[in-house]
Each structure stands twice: as C-alpha cells, then as structure tokens.
PDB file of C-alpha atoms and ligand atoms in Angstrom:
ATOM      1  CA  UNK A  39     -12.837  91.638 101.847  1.00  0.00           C
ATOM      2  CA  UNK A  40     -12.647  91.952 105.837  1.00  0.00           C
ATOM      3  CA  UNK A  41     -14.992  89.947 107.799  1.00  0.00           C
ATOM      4  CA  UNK A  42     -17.058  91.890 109.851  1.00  0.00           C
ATOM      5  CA  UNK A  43     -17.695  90.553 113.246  1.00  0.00           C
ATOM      6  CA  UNK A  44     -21.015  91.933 114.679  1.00  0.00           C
ATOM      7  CA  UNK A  45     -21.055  91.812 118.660  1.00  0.00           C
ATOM      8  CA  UNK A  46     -23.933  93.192 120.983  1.00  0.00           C
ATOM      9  CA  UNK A  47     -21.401  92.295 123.716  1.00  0.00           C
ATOM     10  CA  UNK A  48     -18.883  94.647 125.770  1.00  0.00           C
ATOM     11  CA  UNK A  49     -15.836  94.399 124.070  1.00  0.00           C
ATOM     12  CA  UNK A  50     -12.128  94.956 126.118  1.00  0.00           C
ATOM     13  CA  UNK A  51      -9.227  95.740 124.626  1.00  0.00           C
ATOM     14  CA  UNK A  52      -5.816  96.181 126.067  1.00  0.00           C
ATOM     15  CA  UNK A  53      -2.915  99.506 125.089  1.00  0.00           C
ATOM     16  CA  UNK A  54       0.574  99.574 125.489  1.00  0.00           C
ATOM     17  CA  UNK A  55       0.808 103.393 125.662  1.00  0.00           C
ATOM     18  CA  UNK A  56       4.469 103.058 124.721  1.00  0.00           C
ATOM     19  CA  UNK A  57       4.197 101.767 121.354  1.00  0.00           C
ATOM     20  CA  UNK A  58       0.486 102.308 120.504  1.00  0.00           C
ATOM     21  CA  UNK A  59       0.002  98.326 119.647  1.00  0.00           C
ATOM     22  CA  UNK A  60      -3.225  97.285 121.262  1.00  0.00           C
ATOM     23  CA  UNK A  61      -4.305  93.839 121.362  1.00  0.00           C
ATOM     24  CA  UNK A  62      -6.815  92.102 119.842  1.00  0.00           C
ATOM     25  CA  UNK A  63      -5.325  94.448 116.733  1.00  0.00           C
ATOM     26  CA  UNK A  64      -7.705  94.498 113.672  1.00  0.00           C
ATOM     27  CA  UNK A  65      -5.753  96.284 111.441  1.00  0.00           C
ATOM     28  CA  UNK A  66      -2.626  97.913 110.831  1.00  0.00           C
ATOM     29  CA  UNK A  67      -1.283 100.497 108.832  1.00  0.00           C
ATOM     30  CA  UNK A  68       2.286 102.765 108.291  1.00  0.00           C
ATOM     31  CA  UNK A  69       2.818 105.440 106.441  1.00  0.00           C
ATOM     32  CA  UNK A  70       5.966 106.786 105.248  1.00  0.00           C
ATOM     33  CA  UNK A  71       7.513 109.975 104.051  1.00  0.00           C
ATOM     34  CA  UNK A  72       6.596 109.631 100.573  1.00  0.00           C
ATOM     35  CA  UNK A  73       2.774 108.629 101.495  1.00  0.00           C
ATOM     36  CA  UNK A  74       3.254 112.011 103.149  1.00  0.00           C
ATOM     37  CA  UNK A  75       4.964 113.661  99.935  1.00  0.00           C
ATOM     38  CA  UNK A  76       2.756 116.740  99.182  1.00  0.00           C
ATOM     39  CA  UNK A  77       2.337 117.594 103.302  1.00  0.00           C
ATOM     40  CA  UNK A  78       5.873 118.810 104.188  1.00  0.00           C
ATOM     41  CA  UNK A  79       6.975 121.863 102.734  1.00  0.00           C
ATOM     42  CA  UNK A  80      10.779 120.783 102.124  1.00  0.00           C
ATOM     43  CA  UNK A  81       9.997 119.024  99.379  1.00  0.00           C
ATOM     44  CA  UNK A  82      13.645 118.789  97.798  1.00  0.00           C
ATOM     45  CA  UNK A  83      14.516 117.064 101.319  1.00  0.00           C
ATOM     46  CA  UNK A  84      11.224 114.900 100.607  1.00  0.00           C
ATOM     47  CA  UNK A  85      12.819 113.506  97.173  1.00  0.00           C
ATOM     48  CA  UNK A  86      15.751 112.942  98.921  1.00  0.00           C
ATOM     49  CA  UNK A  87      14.563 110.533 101.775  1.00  0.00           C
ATOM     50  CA  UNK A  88      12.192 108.810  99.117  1.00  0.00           C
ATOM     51  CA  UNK A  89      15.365 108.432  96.555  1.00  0.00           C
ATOM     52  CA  UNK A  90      17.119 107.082  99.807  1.00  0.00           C
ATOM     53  CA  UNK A  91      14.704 104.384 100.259  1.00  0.00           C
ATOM     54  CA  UNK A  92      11.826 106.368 102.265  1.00  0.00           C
ATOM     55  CA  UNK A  93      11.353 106.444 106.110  1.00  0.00           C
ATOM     56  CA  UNK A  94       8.485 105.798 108.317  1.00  0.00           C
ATOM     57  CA  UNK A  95       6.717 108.380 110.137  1.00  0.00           C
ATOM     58  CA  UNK A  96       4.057 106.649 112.120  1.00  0.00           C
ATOM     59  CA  UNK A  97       1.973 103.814 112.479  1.00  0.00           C
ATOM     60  CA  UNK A  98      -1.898 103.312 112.773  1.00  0.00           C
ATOM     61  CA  UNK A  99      -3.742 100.484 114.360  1.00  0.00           C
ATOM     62  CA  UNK A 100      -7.320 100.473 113.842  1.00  0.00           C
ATOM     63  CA  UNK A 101     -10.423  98.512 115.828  1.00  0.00           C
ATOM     64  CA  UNK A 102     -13.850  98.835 114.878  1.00  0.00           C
ATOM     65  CA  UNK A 103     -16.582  97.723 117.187  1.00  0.00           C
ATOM     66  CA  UNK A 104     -19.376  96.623 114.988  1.00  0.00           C
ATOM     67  CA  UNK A 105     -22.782  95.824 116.872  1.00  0.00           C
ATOM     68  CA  UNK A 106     -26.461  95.822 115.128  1.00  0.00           C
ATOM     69  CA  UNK A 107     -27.271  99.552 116.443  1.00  0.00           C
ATOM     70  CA  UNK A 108     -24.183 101.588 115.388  1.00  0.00           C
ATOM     71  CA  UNK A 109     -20.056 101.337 115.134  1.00  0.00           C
ATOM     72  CA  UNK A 110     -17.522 103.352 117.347  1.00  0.00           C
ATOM     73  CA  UNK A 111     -13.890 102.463 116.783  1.00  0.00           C
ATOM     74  CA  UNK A 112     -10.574 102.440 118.330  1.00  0.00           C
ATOM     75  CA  UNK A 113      -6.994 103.940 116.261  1.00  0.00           C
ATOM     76  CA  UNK A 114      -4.241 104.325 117.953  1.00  0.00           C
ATOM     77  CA  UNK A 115      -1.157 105.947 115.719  1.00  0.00           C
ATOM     78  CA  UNK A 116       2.325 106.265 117.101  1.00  0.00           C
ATOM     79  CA  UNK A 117       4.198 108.832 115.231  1.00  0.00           C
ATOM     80  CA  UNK A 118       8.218 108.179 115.472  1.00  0.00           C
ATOM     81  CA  UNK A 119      10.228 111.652 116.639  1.00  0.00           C
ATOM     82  CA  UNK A 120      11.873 113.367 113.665  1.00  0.00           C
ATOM     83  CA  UNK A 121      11.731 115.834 111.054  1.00  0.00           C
ATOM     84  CA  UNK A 122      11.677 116.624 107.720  1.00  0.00           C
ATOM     85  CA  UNK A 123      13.552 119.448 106.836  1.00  0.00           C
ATOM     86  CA  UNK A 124      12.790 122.042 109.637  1.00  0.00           C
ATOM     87  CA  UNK A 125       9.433 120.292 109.623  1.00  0.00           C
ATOM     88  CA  UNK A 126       8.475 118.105 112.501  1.00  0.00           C
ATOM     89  CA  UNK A 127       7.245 114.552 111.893  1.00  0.00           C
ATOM     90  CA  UNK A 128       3.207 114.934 111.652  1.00  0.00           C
ATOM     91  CA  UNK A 129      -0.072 112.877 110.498  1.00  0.00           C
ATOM     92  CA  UNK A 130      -1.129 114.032 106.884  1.00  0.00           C
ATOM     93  CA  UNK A 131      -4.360 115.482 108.110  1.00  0.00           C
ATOM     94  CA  UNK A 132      -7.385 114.835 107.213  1.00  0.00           C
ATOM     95  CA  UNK A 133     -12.057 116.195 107.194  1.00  0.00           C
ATOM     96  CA  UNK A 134     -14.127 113.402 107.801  1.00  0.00           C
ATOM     97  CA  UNK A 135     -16.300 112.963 104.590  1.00  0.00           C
ATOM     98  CA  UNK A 136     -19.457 112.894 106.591  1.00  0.00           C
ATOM     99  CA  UNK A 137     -20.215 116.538 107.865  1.00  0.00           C
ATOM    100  CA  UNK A 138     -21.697 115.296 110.985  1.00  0.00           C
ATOM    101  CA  UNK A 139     -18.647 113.664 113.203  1.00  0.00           C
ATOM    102  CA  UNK A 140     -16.314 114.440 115.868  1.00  0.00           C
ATOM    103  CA  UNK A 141     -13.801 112.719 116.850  1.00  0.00           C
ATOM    104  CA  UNK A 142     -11.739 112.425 120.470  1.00  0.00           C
ATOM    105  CA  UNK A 143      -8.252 112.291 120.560  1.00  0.00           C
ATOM    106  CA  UNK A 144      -6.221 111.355 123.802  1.00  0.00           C
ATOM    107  CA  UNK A 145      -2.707 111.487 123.873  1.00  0.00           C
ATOM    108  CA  UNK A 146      -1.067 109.122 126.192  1.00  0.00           C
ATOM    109  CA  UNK A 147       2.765 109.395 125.429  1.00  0.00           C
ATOM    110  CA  UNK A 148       4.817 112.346 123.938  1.00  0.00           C
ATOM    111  CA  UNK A 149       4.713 115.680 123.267  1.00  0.00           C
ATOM    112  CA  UNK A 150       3.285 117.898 120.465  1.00  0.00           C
ATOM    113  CA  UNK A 151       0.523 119.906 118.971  1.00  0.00           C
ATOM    114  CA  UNK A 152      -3.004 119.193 117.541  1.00  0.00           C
ATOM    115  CA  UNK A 153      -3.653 121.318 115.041  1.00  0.00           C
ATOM    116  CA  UNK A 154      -7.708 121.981 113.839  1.00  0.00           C
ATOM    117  CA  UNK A 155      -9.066 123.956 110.685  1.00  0.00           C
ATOM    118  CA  UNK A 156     -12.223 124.372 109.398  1.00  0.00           C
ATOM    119  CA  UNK A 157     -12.752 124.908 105.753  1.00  0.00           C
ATOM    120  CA  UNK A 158     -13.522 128.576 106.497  1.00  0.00           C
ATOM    121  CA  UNK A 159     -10.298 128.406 108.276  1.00  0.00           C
ATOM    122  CA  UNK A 160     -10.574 129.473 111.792  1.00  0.00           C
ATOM    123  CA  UNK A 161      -7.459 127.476 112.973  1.00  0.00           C
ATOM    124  CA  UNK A 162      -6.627 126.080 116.697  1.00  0.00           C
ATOM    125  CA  UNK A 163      -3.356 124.945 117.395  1.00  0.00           C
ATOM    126  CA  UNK A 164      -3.354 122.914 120.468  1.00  0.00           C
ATOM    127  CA  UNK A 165      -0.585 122.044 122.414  1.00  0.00           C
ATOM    128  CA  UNK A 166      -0.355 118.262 123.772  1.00  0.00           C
ATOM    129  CA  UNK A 167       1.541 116.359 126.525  1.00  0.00           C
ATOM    130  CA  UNK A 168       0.596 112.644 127.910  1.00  0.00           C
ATOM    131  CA  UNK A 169      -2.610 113.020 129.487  1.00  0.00           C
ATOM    132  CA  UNK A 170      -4.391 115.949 127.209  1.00  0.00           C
ATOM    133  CA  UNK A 171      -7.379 114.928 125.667  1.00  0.00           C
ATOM    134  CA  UNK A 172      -9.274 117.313 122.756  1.00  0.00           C
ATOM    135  CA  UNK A 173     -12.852 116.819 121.406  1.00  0.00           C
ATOM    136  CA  UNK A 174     -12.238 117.865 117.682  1.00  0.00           C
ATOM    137  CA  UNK A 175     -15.910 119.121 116.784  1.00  0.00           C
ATOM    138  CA  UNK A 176     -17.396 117.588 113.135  1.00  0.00           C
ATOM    139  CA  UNK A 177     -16.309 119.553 110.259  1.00  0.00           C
ATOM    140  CA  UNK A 178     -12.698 120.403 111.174  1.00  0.00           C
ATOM    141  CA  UNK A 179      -9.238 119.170 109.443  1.00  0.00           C
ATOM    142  CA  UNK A 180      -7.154 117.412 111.899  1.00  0.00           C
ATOM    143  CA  UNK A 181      -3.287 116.843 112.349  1.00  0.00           C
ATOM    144  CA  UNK A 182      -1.153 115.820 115.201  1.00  0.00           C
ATOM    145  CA  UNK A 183       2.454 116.401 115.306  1.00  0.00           C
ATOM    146  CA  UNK A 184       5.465 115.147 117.059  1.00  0.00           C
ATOM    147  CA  UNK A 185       7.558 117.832 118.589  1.00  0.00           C
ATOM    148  CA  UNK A 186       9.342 115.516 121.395  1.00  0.00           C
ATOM    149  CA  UNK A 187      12.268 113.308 121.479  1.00  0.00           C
ATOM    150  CA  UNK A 188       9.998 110.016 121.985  1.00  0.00           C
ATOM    151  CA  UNK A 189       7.508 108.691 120.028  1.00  0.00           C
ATOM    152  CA  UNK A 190       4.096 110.628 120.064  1.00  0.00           C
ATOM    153  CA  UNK A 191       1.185 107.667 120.839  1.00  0.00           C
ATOM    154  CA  UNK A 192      -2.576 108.999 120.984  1.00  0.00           C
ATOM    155  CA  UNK A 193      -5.899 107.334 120.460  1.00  0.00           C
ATOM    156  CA  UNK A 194      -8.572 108.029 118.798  1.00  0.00           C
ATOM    157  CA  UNK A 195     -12.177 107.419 118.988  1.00  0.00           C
ATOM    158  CA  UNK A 196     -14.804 107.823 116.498  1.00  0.00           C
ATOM    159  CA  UNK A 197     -17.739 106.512 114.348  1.00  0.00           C
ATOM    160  CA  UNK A 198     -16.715 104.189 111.605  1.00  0.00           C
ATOM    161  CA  UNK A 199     -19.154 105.687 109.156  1.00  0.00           C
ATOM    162  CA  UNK A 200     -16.798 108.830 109.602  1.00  0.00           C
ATOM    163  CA  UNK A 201     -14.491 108.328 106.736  1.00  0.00           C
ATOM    164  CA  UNK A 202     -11.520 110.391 105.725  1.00  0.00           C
ATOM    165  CA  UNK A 203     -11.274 113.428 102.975  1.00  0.00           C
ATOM    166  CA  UNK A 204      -7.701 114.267 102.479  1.00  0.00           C
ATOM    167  CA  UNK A 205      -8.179 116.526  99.167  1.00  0.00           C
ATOM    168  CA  UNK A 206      -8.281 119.860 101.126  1.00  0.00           C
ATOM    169  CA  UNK A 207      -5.202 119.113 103.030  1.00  0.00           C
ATOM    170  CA  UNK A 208      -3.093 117.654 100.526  1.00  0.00           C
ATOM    171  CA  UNK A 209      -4.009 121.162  98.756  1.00  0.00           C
ATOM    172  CA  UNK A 210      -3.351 123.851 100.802  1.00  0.00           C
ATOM    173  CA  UNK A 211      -2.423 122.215 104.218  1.00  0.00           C
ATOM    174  CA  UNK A 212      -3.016 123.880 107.229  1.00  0.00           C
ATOM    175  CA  UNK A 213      -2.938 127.690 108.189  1.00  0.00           C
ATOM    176  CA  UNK A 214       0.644 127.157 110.344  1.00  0.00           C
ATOM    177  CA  UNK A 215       3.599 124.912 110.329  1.00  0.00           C
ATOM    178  CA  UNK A 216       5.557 123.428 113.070  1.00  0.00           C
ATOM    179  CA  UNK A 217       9.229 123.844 112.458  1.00  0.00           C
ATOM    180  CA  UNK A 218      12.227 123.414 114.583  1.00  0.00           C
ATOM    181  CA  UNK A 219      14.065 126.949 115.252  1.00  0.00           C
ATOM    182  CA  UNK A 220      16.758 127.337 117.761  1.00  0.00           C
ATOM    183  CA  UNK A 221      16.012 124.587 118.976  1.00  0.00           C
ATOM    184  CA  UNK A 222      12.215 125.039 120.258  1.00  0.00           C
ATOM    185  CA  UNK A 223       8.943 123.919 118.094  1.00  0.00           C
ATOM    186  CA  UNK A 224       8.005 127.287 116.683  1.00  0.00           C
ATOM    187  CA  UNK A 225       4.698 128.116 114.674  1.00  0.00           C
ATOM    188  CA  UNK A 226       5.484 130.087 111.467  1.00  0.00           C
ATOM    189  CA  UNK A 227       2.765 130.877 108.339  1.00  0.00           C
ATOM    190  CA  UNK A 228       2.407 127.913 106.243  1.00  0.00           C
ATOM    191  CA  UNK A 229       4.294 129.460 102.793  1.00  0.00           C
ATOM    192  CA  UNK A 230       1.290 127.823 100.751  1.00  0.00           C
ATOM    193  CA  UNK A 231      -1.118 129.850 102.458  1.00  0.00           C
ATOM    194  CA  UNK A 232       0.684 133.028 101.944  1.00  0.00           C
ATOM    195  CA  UNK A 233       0.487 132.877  98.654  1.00  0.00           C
TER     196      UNK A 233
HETATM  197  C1  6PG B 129      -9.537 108.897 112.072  1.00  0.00           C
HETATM  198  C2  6PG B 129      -8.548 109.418 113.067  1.00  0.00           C
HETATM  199  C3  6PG B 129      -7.162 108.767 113.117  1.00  0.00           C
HETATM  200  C4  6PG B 129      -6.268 109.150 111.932  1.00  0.00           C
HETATM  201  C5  6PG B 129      -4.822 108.720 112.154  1.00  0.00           C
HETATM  202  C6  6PG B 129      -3.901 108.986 110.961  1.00  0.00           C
HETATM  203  O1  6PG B 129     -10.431 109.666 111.690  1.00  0.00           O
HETATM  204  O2  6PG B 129      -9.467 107.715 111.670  1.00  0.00           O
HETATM  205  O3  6PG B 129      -8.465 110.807 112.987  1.00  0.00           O
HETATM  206  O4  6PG B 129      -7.276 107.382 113.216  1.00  0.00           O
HETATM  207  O5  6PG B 129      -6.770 108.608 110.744  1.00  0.00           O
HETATM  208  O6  6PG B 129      -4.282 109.421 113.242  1.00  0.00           O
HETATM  209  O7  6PG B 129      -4.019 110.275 110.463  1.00  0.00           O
HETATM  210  P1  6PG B 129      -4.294 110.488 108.915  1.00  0.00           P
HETATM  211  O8  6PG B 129      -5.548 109.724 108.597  1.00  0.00           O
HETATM  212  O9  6PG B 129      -4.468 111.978 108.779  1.00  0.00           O
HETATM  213  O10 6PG B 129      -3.111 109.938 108.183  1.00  0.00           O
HETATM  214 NI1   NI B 130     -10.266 111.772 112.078  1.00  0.00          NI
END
C-alpha cells in the first residue's frame, strides 16, 4: 500500500519532454504489446511479437498531488515509434469510470493523432504535433497514437478520483484505425466495427 503524502503546499515538478521522465517520479508503469493484445487488429503479428519475447510500446509516469480539498495529477506516457502490423504504436484507450471528468492532454514531443469516442460514438480524430493541446470533455474514450519516427511524449492532467474503464475499448475499439499505407498514416474503418 502507497503512502499518501497530503500537501496544502505548491508543489513543482520538473519534465524532460524528450523522454517523458519527470522528477520527483511517483510511479511508473510500461506496457507492452501483449498488455495491448486485444487493441491491434493484426493479431497473428500480435502472437508473434509476444511468442518472440514481447516489446514495449510506451511508458507511463504518474504524480498525484494529494492536498485536504481535492487531487489533480500529473502522467506523462512516452509511446516508442513503431507498429504492429500496419497498425501504428498507440495507448490501449480507455472512459474514465466516473461520468463526470475531463481530462487535458498536451503533447510536447512527436507526432500523431488523438482519437475521442463517446459511447454513442460520435468520434473525433485529432491530429497532434509538439505543442497541441486537447481538452477531452468527461464521458469520451481516449487514445493517442504514434505516427512519427520519434517517440510520442504528452502529459496529462486530471482528477485522481477519475479512474480508468477499459471494457468498452478492449471490446469494440474505436470507430477508425491508424495504419501505415504508402507510406503516410491513413485512417481506414476499424474491421470490428464493420461488422
Ligand atoms: C489517465 C490518462 C493517461 C493514460 C495513459 C495511458 O486517465 O490516466 O488518460 O495517464 O492513462 O496515457 O493510457 P491507457 O490508460 O489507455 O493505457
Ligand atoms: Ni484518461
């Protein structure tokens, strides 16, 4: 169990917007192809990368900023370039269980798309460069992925009481998918969706 620190105080922390690590660093988690198994739609080329001994996709550093009143935290996730398939690297996605929270996301290296669906599924499909920052409004599915040749960093900033609901996502995914073709990140119909 995680001690939780409660400070009143301002609180400073400092990014490397090259790798994402920001320091003090609370927590730290990676996730790999095969946490990612159901997301990507080649999934014969998904058994093969896991059977090969897996391969990370991105990382996610997390700092929460508990005070007595209420508790925004920091993530920052740096998702390496890549593919899967025809598929570009990409977070799995995600509602946050409680109805009632946005989220902002800032990306600060890289290049890429947001993608945002609400369960009814109107769908946005955002493109993103250094600099863009999106307000993803409560109650839509969110997904960043990595179309560039460098690592994709972004933060994030939200309420801890947030939480994550991956169930939807993990289902049907989202309405496109980002796939390399020609050479250029191209949006197609997500073949689950068609169905
Ligand atoms: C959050 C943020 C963000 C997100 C990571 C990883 O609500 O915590 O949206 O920190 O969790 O970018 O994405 P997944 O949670 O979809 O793997
Ligand atoms: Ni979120």
């Amino acid at each position: 169990m995680k001690e939780v620190v409660i400070n009143d105080l301002p609180v400073t922390v400092q990014l490397d917007t090259t790798t994402g690590d920001f320091i003090p660093c609370a927590e730290k988690v990676v996730r790999n192809v095969s946490d990612l198994a159901r997301m990507f739609s080649d999934q014969e080329t998904v058994r093969q990368i896991v059977s090969l001994g897996d391969k990370l996709v991105y990382v996610i550093r997390y700092y929460p900023f508990f005070t007595s009143k209420s508790d925004m935290a920091l993530g920052t996730t740096a998702i390496l370039p890549g593919k899967v398939g025809d598929e570009y690297h990409m977070t799995k996605g995600h509602f946050h269980a409680r109805d009632d929270q946005p989220e902002i996301y800032y990306c600060v290296q890289g290049e890429g798309f947001l993608q945002m669906e609400s369960r009814a599924g109107d769908y946005h499909a955002v493109p993103w460069q250094a600099g863009t920052i999106t307000h993803i409004p409560p109650q839509y599915a969110h997904r960043v992925i990595n179309t560039g040749r460098t690592t994709l960093v972004f933060v994030a900033s939200f309420h801890v009481a947030a939480g994550h609901e991956y169930e939807l996502i993990e289902a049907r995914g989202f309405k496109n998918i980002i796939i390399e073709h020609g050479g250029k990140a191209v949006e197609v119909p997500n073949p689950r969706r068609s169905i």
